Short mmCIF file of C-alpha atoms in Angstrom, two decimals:
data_model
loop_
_atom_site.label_atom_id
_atom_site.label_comp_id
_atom_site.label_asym_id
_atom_site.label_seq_id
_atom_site.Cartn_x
_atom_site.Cartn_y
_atom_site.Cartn_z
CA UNK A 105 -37.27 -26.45 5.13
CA UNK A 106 -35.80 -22.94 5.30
CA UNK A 107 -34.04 -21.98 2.70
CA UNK A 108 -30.22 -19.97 3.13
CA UNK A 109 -28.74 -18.19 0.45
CA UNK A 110 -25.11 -18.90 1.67
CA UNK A 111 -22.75 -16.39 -0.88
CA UNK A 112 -19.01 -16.85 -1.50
CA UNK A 113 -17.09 -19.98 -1.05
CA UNK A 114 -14.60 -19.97 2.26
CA UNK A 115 -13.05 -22.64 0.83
CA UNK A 116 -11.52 -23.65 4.25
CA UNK A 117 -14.32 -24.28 5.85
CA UNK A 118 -17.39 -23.92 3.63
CA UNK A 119 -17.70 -28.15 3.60
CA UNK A 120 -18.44 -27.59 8.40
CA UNK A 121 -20.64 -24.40 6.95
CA UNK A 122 -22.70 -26.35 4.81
CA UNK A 123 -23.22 -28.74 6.80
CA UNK A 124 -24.00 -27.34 10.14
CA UNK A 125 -26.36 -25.33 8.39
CA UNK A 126 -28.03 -28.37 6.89
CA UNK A 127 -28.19 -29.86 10.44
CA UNK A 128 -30.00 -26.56 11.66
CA UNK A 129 -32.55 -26.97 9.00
CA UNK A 130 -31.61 -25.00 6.21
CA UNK A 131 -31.04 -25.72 2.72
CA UNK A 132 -28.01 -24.19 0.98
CA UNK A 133 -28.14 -22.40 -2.24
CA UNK A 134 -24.62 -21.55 -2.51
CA UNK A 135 -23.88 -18.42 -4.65
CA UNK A 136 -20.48 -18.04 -6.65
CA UNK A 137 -18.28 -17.79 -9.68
CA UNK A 138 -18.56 -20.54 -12.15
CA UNK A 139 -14.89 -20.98 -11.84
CA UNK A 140 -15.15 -21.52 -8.15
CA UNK A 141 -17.88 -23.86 -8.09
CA UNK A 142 -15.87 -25.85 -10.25
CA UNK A 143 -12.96 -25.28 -8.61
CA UNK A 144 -13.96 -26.58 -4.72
CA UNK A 145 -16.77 -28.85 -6.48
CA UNK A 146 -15.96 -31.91 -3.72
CA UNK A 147 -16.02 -29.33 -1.15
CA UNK A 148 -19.76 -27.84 -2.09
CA UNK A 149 -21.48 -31.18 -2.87
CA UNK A 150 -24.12 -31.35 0.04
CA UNK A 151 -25.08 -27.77 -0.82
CA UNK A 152 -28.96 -28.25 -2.14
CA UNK A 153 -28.48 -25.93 -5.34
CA UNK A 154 -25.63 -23.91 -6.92
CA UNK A 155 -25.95 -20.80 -8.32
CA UNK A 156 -23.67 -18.76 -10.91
CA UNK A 157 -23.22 -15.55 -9.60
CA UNK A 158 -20.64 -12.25 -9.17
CA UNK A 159 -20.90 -11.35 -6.03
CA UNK A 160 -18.77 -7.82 -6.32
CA UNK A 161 -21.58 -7.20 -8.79
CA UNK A 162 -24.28 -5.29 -6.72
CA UNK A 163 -26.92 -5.37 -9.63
CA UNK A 164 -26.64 -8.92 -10.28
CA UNK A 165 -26.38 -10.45 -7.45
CA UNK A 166 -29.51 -8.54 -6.48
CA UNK A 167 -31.12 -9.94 -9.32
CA UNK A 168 -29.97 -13.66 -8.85
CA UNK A 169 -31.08 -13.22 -5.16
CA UNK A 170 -34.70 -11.93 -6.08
CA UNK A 171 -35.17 -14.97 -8.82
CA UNK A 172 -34.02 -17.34 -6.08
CA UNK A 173 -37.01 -15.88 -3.57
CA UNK A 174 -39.53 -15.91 -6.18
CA UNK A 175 -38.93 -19.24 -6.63
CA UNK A 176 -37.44 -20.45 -3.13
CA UNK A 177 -39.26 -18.29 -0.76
CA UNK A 178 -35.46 -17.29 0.77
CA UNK A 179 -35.05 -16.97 4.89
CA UNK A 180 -31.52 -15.15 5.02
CA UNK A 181 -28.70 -14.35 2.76
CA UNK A 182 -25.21 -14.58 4.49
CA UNK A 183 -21.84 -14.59 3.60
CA UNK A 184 -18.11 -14.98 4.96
CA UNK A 185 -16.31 -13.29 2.24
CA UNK A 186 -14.48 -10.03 2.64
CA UNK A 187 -15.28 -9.32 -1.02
CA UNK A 188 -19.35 -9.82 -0.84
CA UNK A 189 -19.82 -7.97 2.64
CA UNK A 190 -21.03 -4.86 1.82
CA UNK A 191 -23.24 -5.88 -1.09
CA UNK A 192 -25.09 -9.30 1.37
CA UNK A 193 -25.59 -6.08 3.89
CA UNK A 194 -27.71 -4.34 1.20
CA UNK A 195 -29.66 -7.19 0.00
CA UNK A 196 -30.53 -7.94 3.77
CA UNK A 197 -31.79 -4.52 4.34
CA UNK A 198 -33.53 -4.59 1.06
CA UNK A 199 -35.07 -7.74 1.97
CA UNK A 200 -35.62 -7.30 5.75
CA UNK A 201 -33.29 -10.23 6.42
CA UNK A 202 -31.01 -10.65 9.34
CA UNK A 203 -27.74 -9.09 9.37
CA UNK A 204 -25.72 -5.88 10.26
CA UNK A 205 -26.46 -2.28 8.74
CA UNK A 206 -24.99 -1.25 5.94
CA UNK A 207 -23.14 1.70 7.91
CA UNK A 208 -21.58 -0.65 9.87
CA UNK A 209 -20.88 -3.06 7.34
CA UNK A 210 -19.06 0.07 5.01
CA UNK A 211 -17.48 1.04 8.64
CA UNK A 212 -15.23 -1.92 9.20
CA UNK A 213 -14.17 -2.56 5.03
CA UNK A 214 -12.75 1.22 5.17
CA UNK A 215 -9.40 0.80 7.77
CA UNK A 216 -9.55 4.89 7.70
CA UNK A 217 -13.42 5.09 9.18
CA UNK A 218 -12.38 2.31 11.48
CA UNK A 219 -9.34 3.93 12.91
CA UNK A 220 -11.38 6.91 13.09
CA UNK A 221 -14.58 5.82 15.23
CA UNK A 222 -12.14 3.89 17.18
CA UNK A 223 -9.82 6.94 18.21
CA UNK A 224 -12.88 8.94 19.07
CA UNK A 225 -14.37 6.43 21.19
CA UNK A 226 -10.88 6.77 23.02
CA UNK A 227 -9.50 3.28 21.75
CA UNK A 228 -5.79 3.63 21.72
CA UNK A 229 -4.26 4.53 17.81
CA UNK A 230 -1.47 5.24 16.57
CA UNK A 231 -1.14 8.96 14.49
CA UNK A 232 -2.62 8.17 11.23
CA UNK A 233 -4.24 9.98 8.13
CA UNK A 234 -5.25 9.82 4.46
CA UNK A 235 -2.61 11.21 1.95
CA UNK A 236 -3.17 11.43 -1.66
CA UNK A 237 0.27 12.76 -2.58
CA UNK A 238 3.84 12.28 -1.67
CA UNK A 239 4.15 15.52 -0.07
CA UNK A 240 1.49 14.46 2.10
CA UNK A 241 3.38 11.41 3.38
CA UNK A 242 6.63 13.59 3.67
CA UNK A 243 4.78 15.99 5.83
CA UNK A 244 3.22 13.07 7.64
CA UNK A 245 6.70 11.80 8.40
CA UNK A 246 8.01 15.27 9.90
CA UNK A 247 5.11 15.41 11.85
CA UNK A 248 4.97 11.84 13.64
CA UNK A 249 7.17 8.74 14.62
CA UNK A 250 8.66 6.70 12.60
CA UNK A 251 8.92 4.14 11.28
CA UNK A 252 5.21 4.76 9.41
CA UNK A 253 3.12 2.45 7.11
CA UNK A 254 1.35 3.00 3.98
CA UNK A 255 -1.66 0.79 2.99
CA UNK A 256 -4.40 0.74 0.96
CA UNK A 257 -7.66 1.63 2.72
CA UNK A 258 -9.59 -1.01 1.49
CA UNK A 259 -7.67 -3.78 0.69
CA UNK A 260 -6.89 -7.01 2.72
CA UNK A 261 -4.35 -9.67 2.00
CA UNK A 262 -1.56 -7.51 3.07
CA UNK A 263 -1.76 -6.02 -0.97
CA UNK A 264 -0.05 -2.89 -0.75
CA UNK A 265 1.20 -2.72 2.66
CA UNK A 266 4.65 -0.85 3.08
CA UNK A 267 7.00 -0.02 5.94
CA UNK A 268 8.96 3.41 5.72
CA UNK A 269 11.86 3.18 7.60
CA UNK A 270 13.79 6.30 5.91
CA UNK A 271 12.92 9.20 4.60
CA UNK A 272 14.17 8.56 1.09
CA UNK A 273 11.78 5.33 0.69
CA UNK A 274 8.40 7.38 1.07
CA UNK A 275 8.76 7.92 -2.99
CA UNK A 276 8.95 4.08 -3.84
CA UNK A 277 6.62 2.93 -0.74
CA UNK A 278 4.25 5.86 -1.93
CA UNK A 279 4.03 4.16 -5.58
CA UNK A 280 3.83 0.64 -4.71
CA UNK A 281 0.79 1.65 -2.54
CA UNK A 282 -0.71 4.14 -4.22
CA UNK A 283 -1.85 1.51 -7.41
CA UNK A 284 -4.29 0.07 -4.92
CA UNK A 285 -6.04 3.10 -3.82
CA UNK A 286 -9.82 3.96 -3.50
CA UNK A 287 -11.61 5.54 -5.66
CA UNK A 288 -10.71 9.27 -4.39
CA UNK A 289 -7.04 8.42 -4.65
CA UNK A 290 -6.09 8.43 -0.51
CA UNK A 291 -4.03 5.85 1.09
CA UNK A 292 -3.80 5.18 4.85
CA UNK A 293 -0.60 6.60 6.44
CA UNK A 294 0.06 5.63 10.04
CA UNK A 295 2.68 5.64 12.69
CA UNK A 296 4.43 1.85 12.98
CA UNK A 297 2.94 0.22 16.02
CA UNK A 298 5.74 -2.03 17.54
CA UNK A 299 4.31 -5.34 19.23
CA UNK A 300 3.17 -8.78 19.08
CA UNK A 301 0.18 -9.33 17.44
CA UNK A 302 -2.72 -11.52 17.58
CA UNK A 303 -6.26 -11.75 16.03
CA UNK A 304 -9.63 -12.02 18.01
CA UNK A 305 -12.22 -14.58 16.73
CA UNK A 306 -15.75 -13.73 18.03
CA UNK A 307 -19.60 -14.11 17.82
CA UNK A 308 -22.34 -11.61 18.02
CA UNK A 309 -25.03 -14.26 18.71
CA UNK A 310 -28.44 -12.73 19.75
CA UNK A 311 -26.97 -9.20 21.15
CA UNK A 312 -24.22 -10.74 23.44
CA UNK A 313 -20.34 -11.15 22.24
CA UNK A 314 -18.43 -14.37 22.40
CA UNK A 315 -14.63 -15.06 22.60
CA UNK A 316 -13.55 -18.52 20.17
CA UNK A 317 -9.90 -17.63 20.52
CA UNK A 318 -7.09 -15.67 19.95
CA UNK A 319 -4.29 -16.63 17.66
CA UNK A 320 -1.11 -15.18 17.36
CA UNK A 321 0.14 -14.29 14.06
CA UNK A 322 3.98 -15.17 12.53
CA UNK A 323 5.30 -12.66 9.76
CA UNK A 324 7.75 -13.93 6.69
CA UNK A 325 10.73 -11.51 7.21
CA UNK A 326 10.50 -7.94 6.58
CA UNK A 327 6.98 -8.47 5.32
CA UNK A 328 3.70 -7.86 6.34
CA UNK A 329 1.89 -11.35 4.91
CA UNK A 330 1.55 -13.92 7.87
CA UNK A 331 3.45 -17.04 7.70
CA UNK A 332 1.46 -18.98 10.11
CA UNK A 333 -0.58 -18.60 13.10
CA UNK A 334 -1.38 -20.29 16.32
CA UNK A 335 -4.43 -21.05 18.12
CA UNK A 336 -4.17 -20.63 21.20
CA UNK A 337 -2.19 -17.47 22.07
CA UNK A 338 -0.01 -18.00 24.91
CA UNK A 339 -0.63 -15.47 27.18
CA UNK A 340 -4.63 -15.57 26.19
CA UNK A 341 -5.74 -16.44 30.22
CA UNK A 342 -3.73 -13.63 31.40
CA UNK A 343 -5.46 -11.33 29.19
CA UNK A 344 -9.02 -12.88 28.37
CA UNK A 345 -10.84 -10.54 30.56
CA UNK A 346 -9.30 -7.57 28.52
CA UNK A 347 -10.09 -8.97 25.16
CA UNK A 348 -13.86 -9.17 26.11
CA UNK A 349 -14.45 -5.89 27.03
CA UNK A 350 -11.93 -4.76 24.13
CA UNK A 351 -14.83 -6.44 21.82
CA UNK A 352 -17.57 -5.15 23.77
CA UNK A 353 -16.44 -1.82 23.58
CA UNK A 354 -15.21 -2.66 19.91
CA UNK A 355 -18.99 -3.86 19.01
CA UNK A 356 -20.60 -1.02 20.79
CA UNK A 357 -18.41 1.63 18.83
CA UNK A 358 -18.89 -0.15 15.29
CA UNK A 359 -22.50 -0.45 15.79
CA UNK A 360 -22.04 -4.49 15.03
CA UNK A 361 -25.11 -6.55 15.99
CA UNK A 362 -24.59 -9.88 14.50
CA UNK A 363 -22.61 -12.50 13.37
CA UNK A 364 -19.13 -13.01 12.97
CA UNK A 365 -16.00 -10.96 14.22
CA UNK A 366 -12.46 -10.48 13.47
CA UNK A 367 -10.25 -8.35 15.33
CA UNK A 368 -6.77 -7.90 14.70
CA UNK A 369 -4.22 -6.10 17.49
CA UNK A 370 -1.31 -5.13 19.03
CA UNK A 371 0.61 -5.98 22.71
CA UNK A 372 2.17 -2.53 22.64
CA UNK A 373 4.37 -0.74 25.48
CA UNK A 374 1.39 1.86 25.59
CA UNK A 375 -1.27 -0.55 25.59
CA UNK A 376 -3.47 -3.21 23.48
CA UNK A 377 -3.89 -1.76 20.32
CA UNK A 378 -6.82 -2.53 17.67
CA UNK A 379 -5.83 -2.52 14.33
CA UNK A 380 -8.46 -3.88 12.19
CA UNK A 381 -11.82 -5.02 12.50
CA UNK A 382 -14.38 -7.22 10.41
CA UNK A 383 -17.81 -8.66 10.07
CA UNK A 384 -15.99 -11.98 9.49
CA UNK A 385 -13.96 -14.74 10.55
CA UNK A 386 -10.13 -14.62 9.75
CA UNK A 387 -9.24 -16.09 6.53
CA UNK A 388 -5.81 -18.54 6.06
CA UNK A 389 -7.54 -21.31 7.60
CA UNK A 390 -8.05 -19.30 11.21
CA UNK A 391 -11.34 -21.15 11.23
CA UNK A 392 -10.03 -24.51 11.80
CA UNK A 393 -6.84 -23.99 13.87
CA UNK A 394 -9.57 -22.00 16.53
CA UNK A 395 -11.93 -24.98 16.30
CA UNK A 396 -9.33 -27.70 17.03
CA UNK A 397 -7.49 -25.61 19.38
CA UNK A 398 -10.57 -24.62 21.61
CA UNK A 399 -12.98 -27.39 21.05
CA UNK A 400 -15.70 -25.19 19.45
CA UNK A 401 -18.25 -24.74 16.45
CA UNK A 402 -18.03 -21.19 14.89
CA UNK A 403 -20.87 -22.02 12.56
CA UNK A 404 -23.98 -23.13 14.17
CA UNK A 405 -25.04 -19.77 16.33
CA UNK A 406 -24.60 -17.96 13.35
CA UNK A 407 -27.42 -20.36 11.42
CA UNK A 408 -29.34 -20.63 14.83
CA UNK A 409 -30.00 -17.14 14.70
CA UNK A 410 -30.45 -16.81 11.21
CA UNK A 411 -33.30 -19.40 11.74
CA UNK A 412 -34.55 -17.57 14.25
CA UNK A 413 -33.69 -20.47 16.49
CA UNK A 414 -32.99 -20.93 20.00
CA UNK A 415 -29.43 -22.29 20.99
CA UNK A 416 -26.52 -22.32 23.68
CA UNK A 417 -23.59 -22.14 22.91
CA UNK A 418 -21.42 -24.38 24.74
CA UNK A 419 -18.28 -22.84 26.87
CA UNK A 420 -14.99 -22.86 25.39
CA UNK A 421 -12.08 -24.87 26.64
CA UNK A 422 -8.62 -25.38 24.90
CA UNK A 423 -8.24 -29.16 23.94
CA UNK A 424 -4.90 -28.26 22.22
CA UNK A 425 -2.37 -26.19 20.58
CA UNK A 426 -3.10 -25.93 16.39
CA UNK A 427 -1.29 -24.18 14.21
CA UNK A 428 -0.16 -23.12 10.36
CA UNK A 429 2.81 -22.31 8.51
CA UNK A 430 3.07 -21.47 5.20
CA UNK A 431 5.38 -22.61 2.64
CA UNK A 432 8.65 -20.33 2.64
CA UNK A 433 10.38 -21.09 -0.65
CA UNK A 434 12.76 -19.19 -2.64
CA UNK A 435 11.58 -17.49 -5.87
CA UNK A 436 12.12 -19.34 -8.90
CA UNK A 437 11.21 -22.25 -10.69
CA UNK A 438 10.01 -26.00 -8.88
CA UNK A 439 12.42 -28.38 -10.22
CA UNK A 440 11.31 -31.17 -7.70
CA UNK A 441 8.51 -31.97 -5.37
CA UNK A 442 10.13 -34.47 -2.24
CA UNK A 443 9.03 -35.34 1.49
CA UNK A 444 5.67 -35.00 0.76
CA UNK A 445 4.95 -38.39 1.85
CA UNK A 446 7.09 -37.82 4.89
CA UNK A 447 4.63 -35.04 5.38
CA UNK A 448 1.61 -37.21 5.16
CA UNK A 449 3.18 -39.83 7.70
CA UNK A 450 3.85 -37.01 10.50
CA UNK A 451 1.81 -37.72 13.11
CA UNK A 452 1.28 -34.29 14.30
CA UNK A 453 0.02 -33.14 10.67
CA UNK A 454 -3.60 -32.51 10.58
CA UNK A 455 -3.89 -31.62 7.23
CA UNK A 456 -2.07 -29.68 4.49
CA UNK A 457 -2.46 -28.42 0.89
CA UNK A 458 0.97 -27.53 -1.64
CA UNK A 459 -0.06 -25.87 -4.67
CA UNK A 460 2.89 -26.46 -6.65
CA UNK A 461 3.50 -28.93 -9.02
CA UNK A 462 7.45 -29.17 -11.43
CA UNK A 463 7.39 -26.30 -13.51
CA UNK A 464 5.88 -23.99 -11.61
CA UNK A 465 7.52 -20.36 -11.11
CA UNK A 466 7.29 -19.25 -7.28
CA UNK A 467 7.52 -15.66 -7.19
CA UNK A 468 8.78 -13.63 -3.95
CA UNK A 469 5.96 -12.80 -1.31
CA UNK A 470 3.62 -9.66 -1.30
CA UNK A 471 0.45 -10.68 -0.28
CA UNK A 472 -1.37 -13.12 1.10
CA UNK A 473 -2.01 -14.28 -2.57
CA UNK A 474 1.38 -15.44 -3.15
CA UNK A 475 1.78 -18.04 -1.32
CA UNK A 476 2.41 -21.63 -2.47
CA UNK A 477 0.95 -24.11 0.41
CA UNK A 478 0.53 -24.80 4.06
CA UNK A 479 0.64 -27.33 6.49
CA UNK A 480 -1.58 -27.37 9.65
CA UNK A 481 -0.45 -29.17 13.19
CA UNK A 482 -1.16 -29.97 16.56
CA UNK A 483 0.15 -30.35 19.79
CA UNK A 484 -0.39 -30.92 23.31
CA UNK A 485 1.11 -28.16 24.13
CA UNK A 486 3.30 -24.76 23.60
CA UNK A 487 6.93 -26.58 24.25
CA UNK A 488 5.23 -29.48 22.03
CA UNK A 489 4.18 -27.01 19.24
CA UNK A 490 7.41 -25.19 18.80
CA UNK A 491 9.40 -28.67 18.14
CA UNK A 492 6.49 -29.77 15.76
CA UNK A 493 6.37 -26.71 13.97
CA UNK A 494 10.49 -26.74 13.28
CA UNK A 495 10.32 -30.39 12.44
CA UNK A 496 7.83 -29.67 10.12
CA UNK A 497 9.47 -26.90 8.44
CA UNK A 498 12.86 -28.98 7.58
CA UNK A 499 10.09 -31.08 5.96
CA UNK A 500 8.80 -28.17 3.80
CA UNK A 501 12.31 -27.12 2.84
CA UNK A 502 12.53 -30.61 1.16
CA UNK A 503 10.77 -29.39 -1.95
CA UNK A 504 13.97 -28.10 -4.24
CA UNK A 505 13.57 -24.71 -6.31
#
């Protein structure tokens, strides 16, 4: 059998991965942390071998990989994680192995370059730049719109994101950013883009770019961290023909030849707006919500054509309306955990996971990273959703702080 060097544990949906992969005809050394392979142990169990590895470390996951082909005779190395990206695109151009160049790879992990080959391919964009002071932001702010945003250029989670509404708040937005900056010390300033937005979940299979879904994305209040999503956006027919030349156009900019695709953007007054791009699928369970939603497998073209296989993908065609929504609890400490069998009993809950237990201290919401749980529904349909969604937040607000 072939042998697939899968690296990083999506711990959403790595139990499909491994298992569509299987049924393609590889066999999956799966490459991770000891922790984590502990951690999602039920989740990794078909996997054929596991194997301890850092995958941020460049040097030693180059060295794990070259033991495993001296002894496995490897195929392809692959990997969903945001974190292991750049260093799978190295190993597959040091190995010849499928995958997308490094440039392109390094492109779409740095939101500055992105922007940047975006705006001169004549994508829409908001004024941005890279400022590695505070007078740099102030002079930013004279020189644009405001509100602006400061982020981090290479960070994802919504860590460091700020909104600068006044003039007086570019000090303390400046230093709350500015902790996770690269290694030259810039941050990403850019005007605010007003508008809904959505993310774009795609496939580069075999040269030719192909639309899963597109989900729209809920925001806790005055944050930037996503408190659910839903697959699939509303007003996706009206606009489908735009999103597929948006990623075509995207693709051909980027340079991106295979696999994967995330695309986040804006419904603007001026326009649709892309904000970020990457040579993955969207994280907080965006996988599964797409796949219920629009009756579709995400994983198999991607293992096809790392098996140099032949296969079609079938055409996608919403069975339903999934979504998410993250727990929204107060900071403090978990005094009780109630209505989590009423959760379990709703018949429109799919599935759901509350990582709380008494005692626990619930801090307020920053990132992605801080939040405590989720619960994933479905519907028939968009009136359907909306009640479900409400009905299952009064559930949610059950569990006393």
């Amino acid at each position: 059998m072939k042998k697939l060097f899968l690296v990083g544990i999506p711990e959403t949906h790595i139990k499909n991965a491994i298992a569509r992969a299987k049924k393609i005809g590889f066999e999956v050394i799966l490459g991770d942390k000891q922790s984590n392979l502990e951690k999602y142990e039920e989740l990794i169990e078909n996997a054929y071998k596991k194997i301890i590895v850092d995958f941020t470390n460049f040097d030693e996951l180059l060295l794990v990989t070259e033991k495993i082909h001296q002894m496995e005779k490897l195929d392809a190395i692959f990997t969903f994680k945001e974190a292991a990206l750049y260093n799978v695109s190295k190993i597959q151009s040091l190995f010849n192995f499928k995958g997308n160049s490094i440039s392109s790879v390094k492109s779409c992990l740095d939101k500055y370059i992105t922007r940047k080959i975006l705006k001169d391919h004549g994508f829409l964009s908001p004024k941005f730049n890279l400022c590695k002071t505070i007078d740099e932001v102030k002079e930013f702010w004279k020189c644009n719109k405001h509100p602006i945003i400061l982020k981090p250029r290479n960070q994802q989670g919504s860590i460091g994101v700020r909104k600068v509404e006044e003039e007086h708040e570019i000090e303390t937005a400046f230093n709350q950013t500015i902790i996770y900056k690269d290694e030259e010390d810039f941050i990403l300033v850019e005007e605010f883009i007003e508008g809904e937005e959505v993310s774009l979940e795609a496939i580069i299979y075999k040269g030719n770019v192909y639309l899963w879904g597109v989900t729209k994305k809920l925001l806790y209040s005055q944050t930037f961290v996503e408190s659910g999503h839903i697959s699939p956006y509303a007003r996706k027919k009206e606009n489908e023909l735009m999103y597929r030349q948006v990623l075509q156009d995207v693709v051909r900019a980027l340079d991106i030849q295979f696999g994967p695709l995330h695309l986040e953007g804006f419904h603007s007054a001026d326009g649709f707006i892309v904000g970020e791009v990457h040579t993955r699928y969207g994280g907080d369970n965006i996988v599964n919500i797409t796949e219920i939603a629009n009756n579709c497998d995400m994983h198999t073209p991607i293992f096809a054509e790392l098996a140099d296989l032949e296969y079609d993908i079938p055409s996608v065609h919403e069975s339903s309306v999934c979504a998410i929504k993250f727990l929204d609890a107060k900071p403090g400490f978990v005094k009780t955990l109630e209505g989590l069998d009423t959760l379990k009993k709703h018949p429109n809950v799919v599935d759901y996971n509350i990582n709380l237990e008494v005692g626990d201290q619930i801090g307020s919401i920053e990132s992605s990273y801080d939040r405590s749980g989720w619960v994933m529904v479905k519907a028939k349909n968009y009136q359907e959703i909306d009640k479900v969604i409400k009905s299952v937040e009064k559930i949610m607000k059950l569990i006393t702080i």
